[in-house]
mmCIF file of C-alpha atoms in Angstrom:
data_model
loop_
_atom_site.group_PDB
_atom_site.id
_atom_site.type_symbol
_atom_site.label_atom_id
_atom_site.label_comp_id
_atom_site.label_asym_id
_atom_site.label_seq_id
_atom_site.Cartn_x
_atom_site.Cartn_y
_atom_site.Cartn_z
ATOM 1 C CA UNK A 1 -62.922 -77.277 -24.423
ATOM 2 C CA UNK A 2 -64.630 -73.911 -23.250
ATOM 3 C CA UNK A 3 -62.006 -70.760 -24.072
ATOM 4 C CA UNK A 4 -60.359 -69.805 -20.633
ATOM 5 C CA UNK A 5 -60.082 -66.163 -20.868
ATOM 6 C CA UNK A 6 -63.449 -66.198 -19.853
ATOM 7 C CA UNK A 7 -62.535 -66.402 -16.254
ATOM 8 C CA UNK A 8 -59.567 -64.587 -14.733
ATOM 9 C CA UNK A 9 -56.536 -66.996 -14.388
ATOM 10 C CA UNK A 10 -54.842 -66.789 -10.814
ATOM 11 C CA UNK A 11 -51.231 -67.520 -10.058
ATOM 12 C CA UNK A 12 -50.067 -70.956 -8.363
ATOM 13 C CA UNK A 13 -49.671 -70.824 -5.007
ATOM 14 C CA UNK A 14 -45.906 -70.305 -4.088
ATOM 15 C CA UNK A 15 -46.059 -72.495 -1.152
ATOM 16 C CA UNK A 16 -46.901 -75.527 -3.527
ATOM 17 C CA UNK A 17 -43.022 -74.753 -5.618
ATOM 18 C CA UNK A 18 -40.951 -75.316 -1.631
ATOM 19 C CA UNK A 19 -39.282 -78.122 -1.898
ATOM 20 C CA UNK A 20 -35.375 -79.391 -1.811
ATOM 21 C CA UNK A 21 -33.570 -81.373 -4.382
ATOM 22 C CA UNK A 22 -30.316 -82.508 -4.950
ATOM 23 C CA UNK A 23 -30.119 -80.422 -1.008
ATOM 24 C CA UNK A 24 -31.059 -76.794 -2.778
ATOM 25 C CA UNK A 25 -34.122 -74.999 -1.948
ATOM 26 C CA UNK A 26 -36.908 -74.502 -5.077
ATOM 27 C CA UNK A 27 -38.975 -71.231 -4.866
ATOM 28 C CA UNK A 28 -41.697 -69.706 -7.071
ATOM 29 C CA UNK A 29 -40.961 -65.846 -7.369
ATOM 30 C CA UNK A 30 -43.880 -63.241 -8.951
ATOM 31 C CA UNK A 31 -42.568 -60.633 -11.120
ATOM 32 C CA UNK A 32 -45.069 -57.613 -12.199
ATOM 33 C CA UNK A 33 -45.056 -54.433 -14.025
ATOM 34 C CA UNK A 34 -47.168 -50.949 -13.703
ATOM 35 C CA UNK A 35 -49.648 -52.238 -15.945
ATOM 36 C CA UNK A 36 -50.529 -55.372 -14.498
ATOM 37 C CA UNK A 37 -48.826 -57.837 -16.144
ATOM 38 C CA UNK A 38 -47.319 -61.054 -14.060
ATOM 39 C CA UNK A 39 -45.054 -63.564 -14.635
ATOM 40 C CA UNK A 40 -44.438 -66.305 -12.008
ATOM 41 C CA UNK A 41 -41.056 -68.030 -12.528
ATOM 42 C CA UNK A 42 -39.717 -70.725 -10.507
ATOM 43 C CA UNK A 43 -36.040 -71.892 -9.923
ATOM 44 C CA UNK A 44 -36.892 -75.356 -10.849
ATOM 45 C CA UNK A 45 -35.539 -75.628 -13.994
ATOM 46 C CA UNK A 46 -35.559 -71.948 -14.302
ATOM 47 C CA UNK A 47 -39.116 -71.985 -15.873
ATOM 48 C CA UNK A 48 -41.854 -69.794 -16.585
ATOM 49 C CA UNK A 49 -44.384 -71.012 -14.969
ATOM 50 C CA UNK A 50 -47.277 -68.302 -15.571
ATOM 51 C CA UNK A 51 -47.569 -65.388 -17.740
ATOM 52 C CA UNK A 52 -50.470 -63.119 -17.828
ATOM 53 C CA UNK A 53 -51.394 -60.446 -19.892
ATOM 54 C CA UNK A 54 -54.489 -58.798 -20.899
ATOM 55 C CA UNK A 55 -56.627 -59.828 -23.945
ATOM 56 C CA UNK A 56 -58.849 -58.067 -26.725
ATOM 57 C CA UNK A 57 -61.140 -56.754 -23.684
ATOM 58 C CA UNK A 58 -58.826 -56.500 -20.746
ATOM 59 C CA UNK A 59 -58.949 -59.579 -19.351
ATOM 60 C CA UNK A 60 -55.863 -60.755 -17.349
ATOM 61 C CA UNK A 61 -54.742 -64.638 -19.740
ATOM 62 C CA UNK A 62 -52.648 -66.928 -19.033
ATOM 63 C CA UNK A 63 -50.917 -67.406 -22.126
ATOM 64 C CA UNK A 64 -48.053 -70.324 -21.230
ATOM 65 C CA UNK A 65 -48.697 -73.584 -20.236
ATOM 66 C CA UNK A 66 -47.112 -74.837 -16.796
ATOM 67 C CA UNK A 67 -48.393 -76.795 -13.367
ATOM 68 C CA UNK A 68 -49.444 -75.985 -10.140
ATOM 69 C CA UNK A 69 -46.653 -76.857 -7.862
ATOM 70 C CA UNK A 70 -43.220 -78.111 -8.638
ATOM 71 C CA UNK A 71 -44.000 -81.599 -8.405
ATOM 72 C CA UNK A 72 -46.095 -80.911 -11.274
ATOM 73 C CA UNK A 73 -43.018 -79.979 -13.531
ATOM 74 C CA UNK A 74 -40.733 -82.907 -11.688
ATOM 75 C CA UNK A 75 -43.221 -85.797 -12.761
ATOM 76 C CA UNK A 76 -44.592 -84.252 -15.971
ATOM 77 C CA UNK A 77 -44.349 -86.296 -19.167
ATOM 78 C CA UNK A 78 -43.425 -83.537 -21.195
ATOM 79 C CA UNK A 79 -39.997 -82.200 -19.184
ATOM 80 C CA UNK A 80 -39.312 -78.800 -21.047
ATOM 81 C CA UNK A 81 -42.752 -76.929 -20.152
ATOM 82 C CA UNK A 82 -41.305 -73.546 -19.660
ATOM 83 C CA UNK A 83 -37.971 -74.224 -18.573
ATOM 84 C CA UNK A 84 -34.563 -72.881 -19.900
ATOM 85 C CA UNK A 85 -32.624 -75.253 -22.157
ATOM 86 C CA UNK A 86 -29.302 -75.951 -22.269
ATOM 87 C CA UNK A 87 -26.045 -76.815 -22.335
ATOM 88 C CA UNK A 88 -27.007 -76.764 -25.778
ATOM 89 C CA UNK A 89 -30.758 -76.538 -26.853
ATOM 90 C CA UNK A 90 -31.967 -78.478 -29.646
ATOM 91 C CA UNK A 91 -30.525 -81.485 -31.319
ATOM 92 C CA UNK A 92 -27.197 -83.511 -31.822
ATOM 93 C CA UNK A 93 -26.814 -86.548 -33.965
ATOM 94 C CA UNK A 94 -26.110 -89.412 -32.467
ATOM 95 C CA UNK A 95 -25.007 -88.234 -28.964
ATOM 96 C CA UNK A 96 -21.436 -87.095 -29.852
ATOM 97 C CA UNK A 97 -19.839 -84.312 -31.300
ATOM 98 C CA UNK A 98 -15.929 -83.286 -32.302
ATOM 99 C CA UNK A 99 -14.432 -80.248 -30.661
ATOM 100 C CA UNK A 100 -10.216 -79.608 -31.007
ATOM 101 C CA UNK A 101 -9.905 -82.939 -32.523
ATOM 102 C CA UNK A 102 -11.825 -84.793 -29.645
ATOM 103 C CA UNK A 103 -14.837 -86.193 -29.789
ATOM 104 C CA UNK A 104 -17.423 -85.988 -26.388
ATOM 105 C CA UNK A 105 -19.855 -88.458 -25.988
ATOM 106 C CA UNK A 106 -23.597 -86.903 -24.465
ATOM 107 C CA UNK A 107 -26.492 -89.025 -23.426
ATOM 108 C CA UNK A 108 -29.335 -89.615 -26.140
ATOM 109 C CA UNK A 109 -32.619 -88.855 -25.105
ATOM 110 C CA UNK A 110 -34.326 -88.562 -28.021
ATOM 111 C CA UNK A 111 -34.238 -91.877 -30.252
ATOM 112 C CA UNK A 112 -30.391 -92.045 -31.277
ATOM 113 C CA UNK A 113 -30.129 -88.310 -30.178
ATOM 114 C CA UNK A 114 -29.422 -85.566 -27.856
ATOM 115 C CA UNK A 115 -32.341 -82.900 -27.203
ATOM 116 C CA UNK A 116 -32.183 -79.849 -25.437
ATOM 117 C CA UNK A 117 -28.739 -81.120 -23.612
ATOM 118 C CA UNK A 118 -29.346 -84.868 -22.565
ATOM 119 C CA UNK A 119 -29.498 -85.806 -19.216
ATOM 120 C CA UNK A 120 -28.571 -83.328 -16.542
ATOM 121 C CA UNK A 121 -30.417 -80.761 -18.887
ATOM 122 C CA UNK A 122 -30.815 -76.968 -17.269
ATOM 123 C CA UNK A 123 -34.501 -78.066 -17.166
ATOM 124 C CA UNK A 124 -33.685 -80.560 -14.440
ATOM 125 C CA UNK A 125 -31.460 -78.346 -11.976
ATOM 126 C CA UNK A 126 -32.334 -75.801 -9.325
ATOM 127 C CA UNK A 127 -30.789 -72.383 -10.087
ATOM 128 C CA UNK A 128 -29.891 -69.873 -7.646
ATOM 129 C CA UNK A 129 -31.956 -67.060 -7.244
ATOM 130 C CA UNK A 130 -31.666 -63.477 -6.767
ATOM 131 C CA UNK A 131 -34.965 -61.014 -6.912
ATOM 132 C CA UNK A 132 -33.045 -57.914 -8.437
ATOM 133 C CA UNK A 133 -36.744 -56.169 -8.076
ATOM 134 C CA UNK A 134 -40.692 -56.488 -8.819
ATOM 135 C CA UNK A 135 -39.877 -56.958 -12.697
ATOM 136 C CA UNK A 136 -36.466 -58.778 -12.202
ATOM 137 C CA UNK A 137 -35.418 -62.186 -11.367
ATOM 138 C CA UNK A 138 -31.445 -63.358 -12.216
ATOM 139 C CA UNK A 139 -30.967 -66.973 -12.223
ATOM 140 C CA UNK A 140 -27.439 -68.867 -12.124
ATOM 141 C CA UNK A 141 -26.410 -71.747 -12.220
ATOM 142 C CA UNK A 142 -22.342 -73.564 -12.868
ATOM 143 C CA UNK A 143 -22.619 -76.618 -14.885
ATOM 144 C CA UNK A 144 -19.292 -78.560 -14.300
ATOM 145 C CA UNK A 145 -16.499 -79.829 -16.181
ATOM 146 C CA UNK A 146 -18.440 -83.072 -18.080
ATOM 147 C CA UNK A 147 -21.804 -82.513 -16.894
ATOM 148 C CA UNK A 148 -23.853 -84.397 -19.127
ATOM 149 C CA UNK A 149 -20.986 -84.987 -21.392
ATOM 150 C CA UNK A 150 -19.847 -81.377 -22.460
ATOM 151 C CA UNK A 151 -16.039 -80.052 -21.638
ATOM 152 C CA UNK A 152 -15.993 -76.833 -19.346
ATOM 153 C CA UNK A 153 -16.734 -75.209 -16.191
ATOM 154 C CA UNK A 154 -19.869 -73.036 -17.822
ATOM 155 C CA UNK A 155 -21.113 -70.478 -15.558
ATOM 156 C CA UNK A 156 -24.648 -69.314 -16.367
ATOM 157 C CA UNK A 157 -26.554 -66.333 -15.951
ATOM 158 C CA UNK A 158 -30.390 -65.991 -16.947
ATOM 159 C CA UNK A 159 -32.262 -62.740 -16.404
ATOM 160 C CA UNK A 160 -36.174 -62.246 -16.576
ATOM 161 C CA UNK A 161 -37.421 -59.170 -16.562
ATOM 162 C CA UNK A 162 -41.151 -57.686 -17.105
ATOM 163 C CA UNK A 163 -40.819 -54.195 -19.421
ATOM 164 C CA UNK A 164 -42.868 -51.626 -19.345
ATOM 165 C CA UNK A 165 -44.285 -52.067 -22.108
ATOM 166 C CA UNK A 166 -45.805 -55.745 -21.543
ATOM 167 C CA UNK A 167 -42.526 -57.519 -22.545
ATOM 168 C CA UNK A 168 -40.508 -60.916 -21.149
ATOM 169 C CA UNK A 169 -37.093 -59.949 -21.472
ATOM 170 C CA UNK A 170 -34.584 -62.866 -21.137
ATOM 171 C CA UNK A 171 -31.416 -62.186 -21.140
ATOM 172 C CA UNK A 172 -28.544 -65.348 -21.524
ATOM 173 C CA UNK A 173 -24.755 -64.614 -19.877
ATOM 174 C CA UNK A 174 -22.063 -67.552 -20.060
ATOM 175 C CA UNK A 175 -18.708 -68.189 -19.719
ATOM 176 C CA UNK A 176 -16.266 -71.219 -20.120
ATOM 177 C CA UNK A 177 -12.866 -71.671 -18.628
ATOM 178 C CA UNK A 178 -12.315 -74.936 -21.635
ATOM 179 C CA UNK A 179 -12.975 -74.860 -25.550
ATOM 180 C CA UNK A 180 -16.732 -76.176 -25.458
ATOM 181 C CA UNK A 181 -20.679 -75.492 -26.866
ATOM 182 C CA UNK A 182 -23.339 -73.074 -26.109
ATOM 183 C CA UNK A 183 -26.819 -72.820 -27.086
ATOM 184 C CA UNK A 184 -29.225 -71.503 -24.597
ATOM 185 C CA UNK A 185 -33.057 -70.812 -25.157
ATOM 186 C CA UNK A 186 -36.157 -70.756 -23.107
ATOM 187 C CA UNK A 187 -38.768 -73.663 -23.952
ATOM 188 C CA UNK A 188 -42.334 -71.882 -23.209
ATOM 189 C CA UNK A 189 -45.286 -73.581 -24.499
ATOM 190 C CA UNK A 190 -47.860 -70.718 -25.225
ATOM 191 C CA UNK A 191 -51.362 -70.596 -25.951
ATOM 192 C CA UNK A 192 -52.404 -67.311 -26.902
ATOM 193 C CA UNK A 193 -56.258 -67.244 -26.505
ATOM 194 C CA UNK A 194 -56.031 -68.770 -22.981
ATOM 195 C CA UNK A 195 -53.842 -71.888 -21.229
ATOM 196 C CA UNK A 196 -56.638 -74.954 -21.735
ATOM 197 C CA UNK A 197 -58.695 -73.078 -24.589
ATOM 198 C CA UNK A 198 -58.282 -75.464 -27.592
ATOM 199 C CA UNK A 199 -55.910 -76.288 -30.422
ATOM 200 C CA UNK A 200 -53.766 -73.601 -31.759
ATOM 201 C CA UNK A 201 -54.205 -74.340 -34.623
ATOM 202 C CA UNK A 202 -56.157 -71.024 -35.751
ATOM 203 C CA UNK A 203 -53.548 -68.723 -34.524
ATOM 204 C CA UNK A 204 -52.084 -66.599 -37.039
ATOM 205 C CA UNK A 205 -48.520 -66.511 -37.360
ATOM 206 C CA UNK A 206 -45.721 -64.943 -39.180
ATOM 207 C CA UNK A 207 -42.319 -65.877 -39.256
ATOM 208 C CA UNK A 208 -39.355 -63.388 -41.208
ATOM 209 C CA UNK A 209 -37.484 -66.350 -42.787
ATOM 210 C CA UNK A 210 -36.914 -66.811 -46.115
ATOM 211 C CA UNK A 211 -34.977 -70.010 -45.543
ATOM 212 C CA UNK A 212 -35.004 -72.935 -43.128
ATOM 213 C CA UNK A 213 -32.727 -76.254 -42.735
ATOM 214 C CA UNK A 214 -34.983 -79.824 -43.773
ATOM 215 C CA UNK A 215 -34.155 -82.983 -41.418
ATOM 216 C CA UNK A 216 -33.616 -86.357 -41.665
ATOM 217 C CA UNK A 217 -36.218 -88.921 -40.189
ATOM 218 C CA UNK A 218 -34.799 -88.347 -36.724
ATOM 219 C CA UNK A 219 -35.417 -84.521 -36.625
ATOM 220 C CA UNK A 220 -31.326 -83.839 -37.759
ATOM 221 C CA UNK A 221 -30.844 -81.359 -40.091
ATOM 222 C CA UNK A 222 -29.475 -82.567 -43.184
ATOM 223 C CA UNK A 223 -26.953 -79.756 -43.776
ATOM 224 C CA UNK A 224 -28.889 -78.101 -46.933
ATOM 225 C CA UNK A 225 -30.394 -74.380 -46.182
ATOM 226 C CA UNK A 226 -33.365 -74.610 -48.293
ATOM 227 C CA UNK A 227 -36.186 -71.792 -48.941
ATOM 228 C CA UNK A 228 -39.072 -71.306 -47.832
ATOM 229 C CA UNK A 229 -41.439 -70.289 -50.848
ATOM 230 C CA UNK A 230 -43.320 -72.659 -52.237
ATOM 231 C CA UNK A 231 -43.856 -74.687 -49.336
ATOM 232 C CA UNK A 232 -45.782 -75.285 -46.097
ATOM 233 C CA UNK A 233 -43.052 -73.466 -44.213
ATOM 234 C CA UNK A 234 -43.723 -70.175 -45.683
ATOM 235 C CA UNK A 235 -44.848 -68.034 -43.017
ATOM 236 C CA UNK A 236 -43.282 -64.708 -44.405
ATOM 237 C CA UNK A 237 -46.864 -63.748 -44.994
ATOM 238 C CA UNK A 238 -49.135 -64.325 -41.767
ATOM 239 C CA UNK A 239 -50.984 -67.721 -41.806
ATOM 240 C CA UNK A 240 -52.591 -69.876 -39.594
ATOM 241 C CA UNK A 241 -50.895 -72.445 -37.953
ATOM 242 C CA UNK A 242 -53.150 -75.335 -39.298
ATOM 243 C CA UNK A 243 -53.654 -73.927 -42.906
ATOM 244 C CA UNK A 244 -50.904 -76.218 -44.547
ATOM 245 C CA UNK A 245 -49.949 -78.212 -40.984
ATOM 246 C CA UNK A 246 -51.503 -81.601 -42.676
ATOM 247 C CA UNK A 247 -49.980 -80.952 -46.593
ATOM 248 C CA UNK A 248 -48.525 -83.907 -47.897
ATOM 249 C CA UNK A 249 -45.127 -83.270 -47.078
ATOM 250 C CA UNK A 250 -42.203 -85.655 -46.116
ATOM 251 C CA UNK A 251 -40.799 -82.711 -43.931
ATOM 252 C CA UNK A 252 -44.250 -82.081 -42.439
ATOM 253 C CA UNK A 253 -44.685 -86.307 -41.765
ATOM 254 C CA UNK A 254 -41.062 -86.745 -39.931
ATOM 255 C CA UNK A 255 -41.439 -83.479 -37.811
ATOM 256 C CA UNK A 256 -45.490 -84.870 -37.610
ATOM 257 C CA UNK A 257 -45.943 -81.100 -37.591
ATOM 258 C CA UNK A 258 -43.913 -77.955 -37.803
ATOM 259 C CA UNK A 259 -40.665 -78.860 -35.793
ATOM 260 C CA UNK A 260 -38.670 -77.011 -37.639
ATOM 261 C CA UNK A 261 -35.488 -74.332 -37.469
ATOM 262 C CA UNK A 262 -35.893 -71.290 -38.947
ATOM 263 C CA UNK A 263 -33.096 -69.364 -40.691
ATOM 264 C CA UNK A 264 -34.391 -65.816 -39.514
ATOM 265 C CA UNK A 265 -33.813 -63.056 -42.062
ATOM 266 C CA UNK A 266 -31.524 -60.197 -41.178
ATOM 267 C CA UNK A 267 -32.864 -58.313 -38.102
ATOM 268 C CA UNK A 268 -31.555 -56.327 -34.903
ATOM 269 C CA UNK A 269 -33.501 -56.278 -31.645
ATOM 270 C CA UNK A 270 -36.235 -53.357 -33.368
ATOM 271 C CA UNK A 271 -38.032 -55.738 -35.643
ATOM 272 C CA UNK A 272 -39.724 -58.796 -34.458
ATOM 273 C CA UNK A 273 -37.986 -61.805 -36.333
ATOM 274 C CA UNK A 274 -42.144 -63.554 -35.383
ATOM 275 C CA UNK A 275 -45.433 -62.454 -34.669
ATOM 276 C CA UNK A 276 -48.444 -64.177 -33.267
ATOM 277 C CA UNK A 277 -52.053 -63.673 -32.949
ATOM 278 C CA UNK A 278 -54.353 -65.280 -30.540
ATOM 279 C CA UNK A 279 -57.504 -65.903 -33.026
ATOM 280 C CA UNK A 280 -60.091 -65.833 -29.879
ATOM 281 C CA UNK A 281 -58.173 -63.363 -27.564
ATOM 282 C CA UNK A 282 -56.777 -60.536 -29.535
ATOM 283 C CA UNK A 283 -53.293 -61.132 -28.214
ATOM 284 C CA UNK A 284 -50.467 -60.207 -30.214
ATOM 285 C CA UNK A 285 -47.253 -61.855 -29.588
ATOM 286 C CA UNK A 286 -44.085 -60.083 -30.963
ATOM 287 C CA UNK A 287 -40.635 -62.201 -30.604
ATOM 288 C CA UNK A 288 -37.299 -59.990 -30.819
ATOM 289 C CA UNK A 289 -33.699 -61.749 -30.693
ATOM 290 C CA UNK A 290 -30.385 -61.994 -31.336
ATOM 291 C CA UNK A 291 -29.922 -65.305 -32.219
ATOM 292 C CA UNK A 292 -30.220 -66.334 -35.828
ATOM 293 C CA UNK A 293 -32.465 -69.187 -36.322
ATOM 294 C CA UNK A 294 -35.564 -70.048 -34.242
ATOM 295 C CA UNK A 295 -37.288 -73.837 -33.946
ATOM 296 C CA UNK A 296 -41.054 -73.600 -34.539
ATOM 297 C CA UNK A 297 -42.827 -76.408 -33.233
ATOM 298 C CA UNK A 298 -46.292 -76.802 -33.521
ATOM 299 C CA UNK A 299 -47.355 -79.356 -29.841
ATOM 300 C CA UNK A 300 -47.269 -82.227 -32.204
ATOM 301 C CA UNK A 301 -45.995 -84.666 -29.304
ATOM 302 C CA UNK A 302 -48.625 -83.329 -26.846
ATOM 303 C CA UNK A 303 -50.467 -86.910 -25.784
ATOM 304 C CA UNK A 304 -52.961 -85.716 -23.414
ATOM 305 C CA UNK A 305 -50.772 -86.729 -20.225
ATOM 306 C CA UNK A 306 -50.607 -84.052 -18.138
ATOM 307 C CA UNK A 307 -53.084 -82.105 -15.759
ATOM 308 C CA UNK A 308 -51.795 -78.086 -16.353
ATOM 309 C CA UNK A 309 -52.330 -75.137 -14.192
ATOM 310 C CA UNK A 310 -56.162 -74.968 -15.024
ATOM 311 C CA UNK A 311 -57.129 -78.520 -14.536
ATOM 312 C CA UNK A 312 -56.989 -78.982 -18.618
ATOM 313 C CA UNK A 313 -54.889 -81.684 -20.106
ATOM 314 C CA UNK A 314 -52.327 -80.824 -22.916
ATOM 315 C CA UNK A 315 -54.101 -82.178 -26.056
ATOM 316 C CA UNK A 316 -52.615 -82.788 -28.832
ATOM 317 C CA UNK A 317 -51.457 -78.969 -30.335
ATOM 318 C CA UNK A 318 -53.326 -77.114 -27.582
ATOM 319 C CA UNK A 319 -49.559 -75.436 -27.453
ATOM 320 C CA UNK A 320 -46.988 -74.097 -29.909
ATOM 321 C CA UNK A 321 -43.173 -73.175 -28.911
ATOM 322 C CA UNK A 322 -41.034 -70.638 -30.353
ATOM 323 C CA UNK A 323 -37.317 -70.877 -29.671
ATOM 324 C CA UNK A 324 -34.882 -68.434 -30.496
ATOM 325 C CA UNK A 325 -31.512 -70.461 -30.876
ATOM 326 C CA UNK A 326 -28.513 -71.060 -33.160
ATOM 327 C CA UNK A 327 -29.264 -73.779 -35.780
ATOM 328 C CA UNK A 328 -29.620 -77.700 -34.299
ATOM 329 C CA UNK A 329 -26.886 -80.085 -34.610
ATOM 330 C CA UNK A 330 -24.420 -76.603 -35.366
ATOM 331 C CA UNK A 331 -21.217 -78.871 -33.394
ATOM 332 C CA UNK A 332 -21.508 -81.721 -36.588
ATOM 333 C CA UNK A 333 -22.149 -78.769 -39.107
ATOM 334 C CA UNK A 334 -19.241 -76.747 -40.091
ATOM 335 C CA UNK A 335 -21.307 -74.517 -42.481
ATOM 336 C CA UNK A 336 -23.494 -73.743 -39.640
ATOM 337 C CA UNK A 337 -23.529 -70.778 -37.751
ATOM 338 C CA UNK A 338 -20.569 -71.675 -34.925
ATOM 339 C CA UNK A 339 -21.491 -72.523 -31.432
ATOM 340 C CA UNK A 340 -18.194 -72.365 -29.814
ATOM 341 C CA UNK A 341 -17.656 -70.616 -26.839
ATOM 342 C CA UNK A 342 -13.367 -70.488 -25.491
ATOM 343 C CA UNK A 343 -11.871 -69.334 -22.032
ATOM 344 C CA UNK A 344 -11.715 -65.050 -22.076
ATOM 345 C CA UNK A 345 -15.666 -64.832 -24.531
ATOM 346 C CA UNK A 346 -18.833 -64.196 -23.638
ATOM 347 C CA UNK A 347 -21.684 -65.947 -24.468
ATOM 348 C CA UNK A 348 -24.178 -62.935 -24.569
ATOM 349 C CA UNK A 349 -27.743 -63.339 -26.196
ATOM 350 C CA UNK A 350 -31.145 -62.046 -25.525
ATOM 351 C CA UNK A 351 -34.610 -62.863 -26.897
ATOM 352 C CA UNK A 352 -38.106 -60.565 -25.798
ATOM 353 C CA UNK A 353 -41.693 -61.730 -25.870
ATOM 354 C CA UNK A 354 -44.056 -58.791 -26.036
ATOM 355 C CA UNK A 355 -47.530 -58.392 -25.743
ATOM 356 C CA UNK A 356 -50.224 -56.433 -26.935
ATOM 357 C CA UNK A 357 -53.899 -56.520 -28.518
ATOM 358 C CA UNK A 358 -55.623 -56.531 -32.156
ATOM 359 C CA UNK A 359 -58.893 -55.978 -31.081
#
């Protein structure tokens, strides 16, 4: 595969993301700072569909993965490509979890499990939109009482916003008017040297984690917090991706790559819980949240099946995903971090992807 920052990436034509499902209207809407950078975004799914920013010599690169019209995203094998996850992103065993003595029954899509909230997931729905501005686009959405098998009225808000400074700002709002679970994150697929340039296997990354939670066979964690040193999933010192991606580890085999959660070390929003380094482009990703834990995954499921934005297929591991979350399977693990949300809270996160260059 030739490296794609060589030529300047262009945005997908909007008038390919028009269509109507379910009787609402999708839309692709272009956000942009002072400095040049662009992010298109669609309300299909509420997904990033496009993100450039410049590399080591100025070059405009798109560094997430996505398709050229909506239909792309609708019949893509892969159905998370950019898209914000939810009710509850991640896995939970077996379909079912207990909340006030009850136990709620969600549709497994994932061998005998839930992913990134079963079937309607926020991935699949058209959100309404609002352009605040050039840099700002606010998404809602109201997932009823039993959609997809959790309790509650939730009402959603998503904001994406392009800083000054070469940033993705999302921003996650909800509130419930029943007892019920929340985990919200945003499922981009990046490739920092370029969308279509290779493996990423030679980015470097760096993860502040001293700890993260093991799984079963089926991707659940086990329950144990277990560190980090020692082992393939030591990232507190920058490494590249594929260093210790084939070790002969049991974790390594089930997840058939990093697929992992993260217990992120303390932090506040000024230190990046991850960086990233695109080894051909220079691009330096930085990763700021609020949440405690993010799931690395490394593309390991990538098959080839899709046609993206630049006319590449997604290879195996030409993509990695970052998500800043609470910890997988948290409603059937009590010493997890709790994912309850009840009538009167707010559900209030954020999570900010910034960009720069190591030339």
């Amino acid at each position: 595969m030739t490296d794609s920052t060589s030529t300047t990436p262009q945005l997908p034509p909007a008038s390919a993301f028009e269509k109507t499902i379910n009787g609402k209207q999708t839309h692709l809407y272009i956000l942009k700072n002072k400095n040049g950078v662009e992010a298109a975004v669609t309300n299909y799914g509420g997904r990033i569909v496009s993100l450039l920013v410049p590399n080591k010599d100025g070059k405009l690169t798109d560094v997430v993965l996505g398709f050229e019209s909506v239909d792309g995203f609708i019949n893509s094998k892969e159905p998370y490509y950019g898209a914000t996850i939810g009710r509850f992103g991640n896995r939970i065993a077996k379909g079912k979890f207990k909340l006030d003595g009850k136990e709620y029954t969600l549709a497994t899509n994932n061998g005998p499990n839930t992913l990134h909230g079963g079937h309607p997931g926020f991935q699949e729905v058209v959100w309404d939109a609002k352009q605040i501005d050039s840099v700002t686009l606010e998404l809602s959405y109201l997932a009823k009482d039993m959609e997809g098998g959790f309790p509650g009225n939730l009402n959603v808000k998503v904001t994406y916003q392009i800083t000054d400074d070469n940033a993705m700002k999302v921003s996650y709002l909800a509130t419930t008017d029943k007892n019920t679970v929340v985990n919200l994150t945003n499922h981009a697929f990046f490739n920092l040297n370029g969308e279509g340039s290779s493996t990423i296997l030679d980015h470097l990354v760096q993860i502040n984690a001293d700890n993260y939670t093991p799984v079963d066979s089926t991707l659940i964690p086990t329950g144990k917090i277990e560190a980090v040193a020692g082992t393939p999933f030591d990232f507190t010192k920058a490494t590249t991706i594929g260093a210790r991606i084939n070790t002969d580890n049991v974790q390594l085999k089930d997840g058939k790559g990093y697929d992992h959660n993260f217990v992120l070390s303390q932090h506040d929003m000024s230190t990046p819980v991850a960086t990233v380094i695109g080894d051909k482009s220079g691009i330096k990703m930085e990763i700021f949240t609020e949440e405690p834990a993010m799931q690395f995954y490394s593309g390991n499921f990538m098959q080839a099946q899709n046609a993206m934005k630049g006319g590449k297929k997604d290879e195996f591991r030409t993509s990695f995903a970052m998500e800043t979350q609470h910890y997988p399977d948290s409603p059937n693990q009590p010493t997890f971090p709790s994912t309850e949300l009840k009538p009167g809270q707010t559900y209030k996160t954020q999570s900010i992807y910034k960009f720069s260059v190591v030339k």
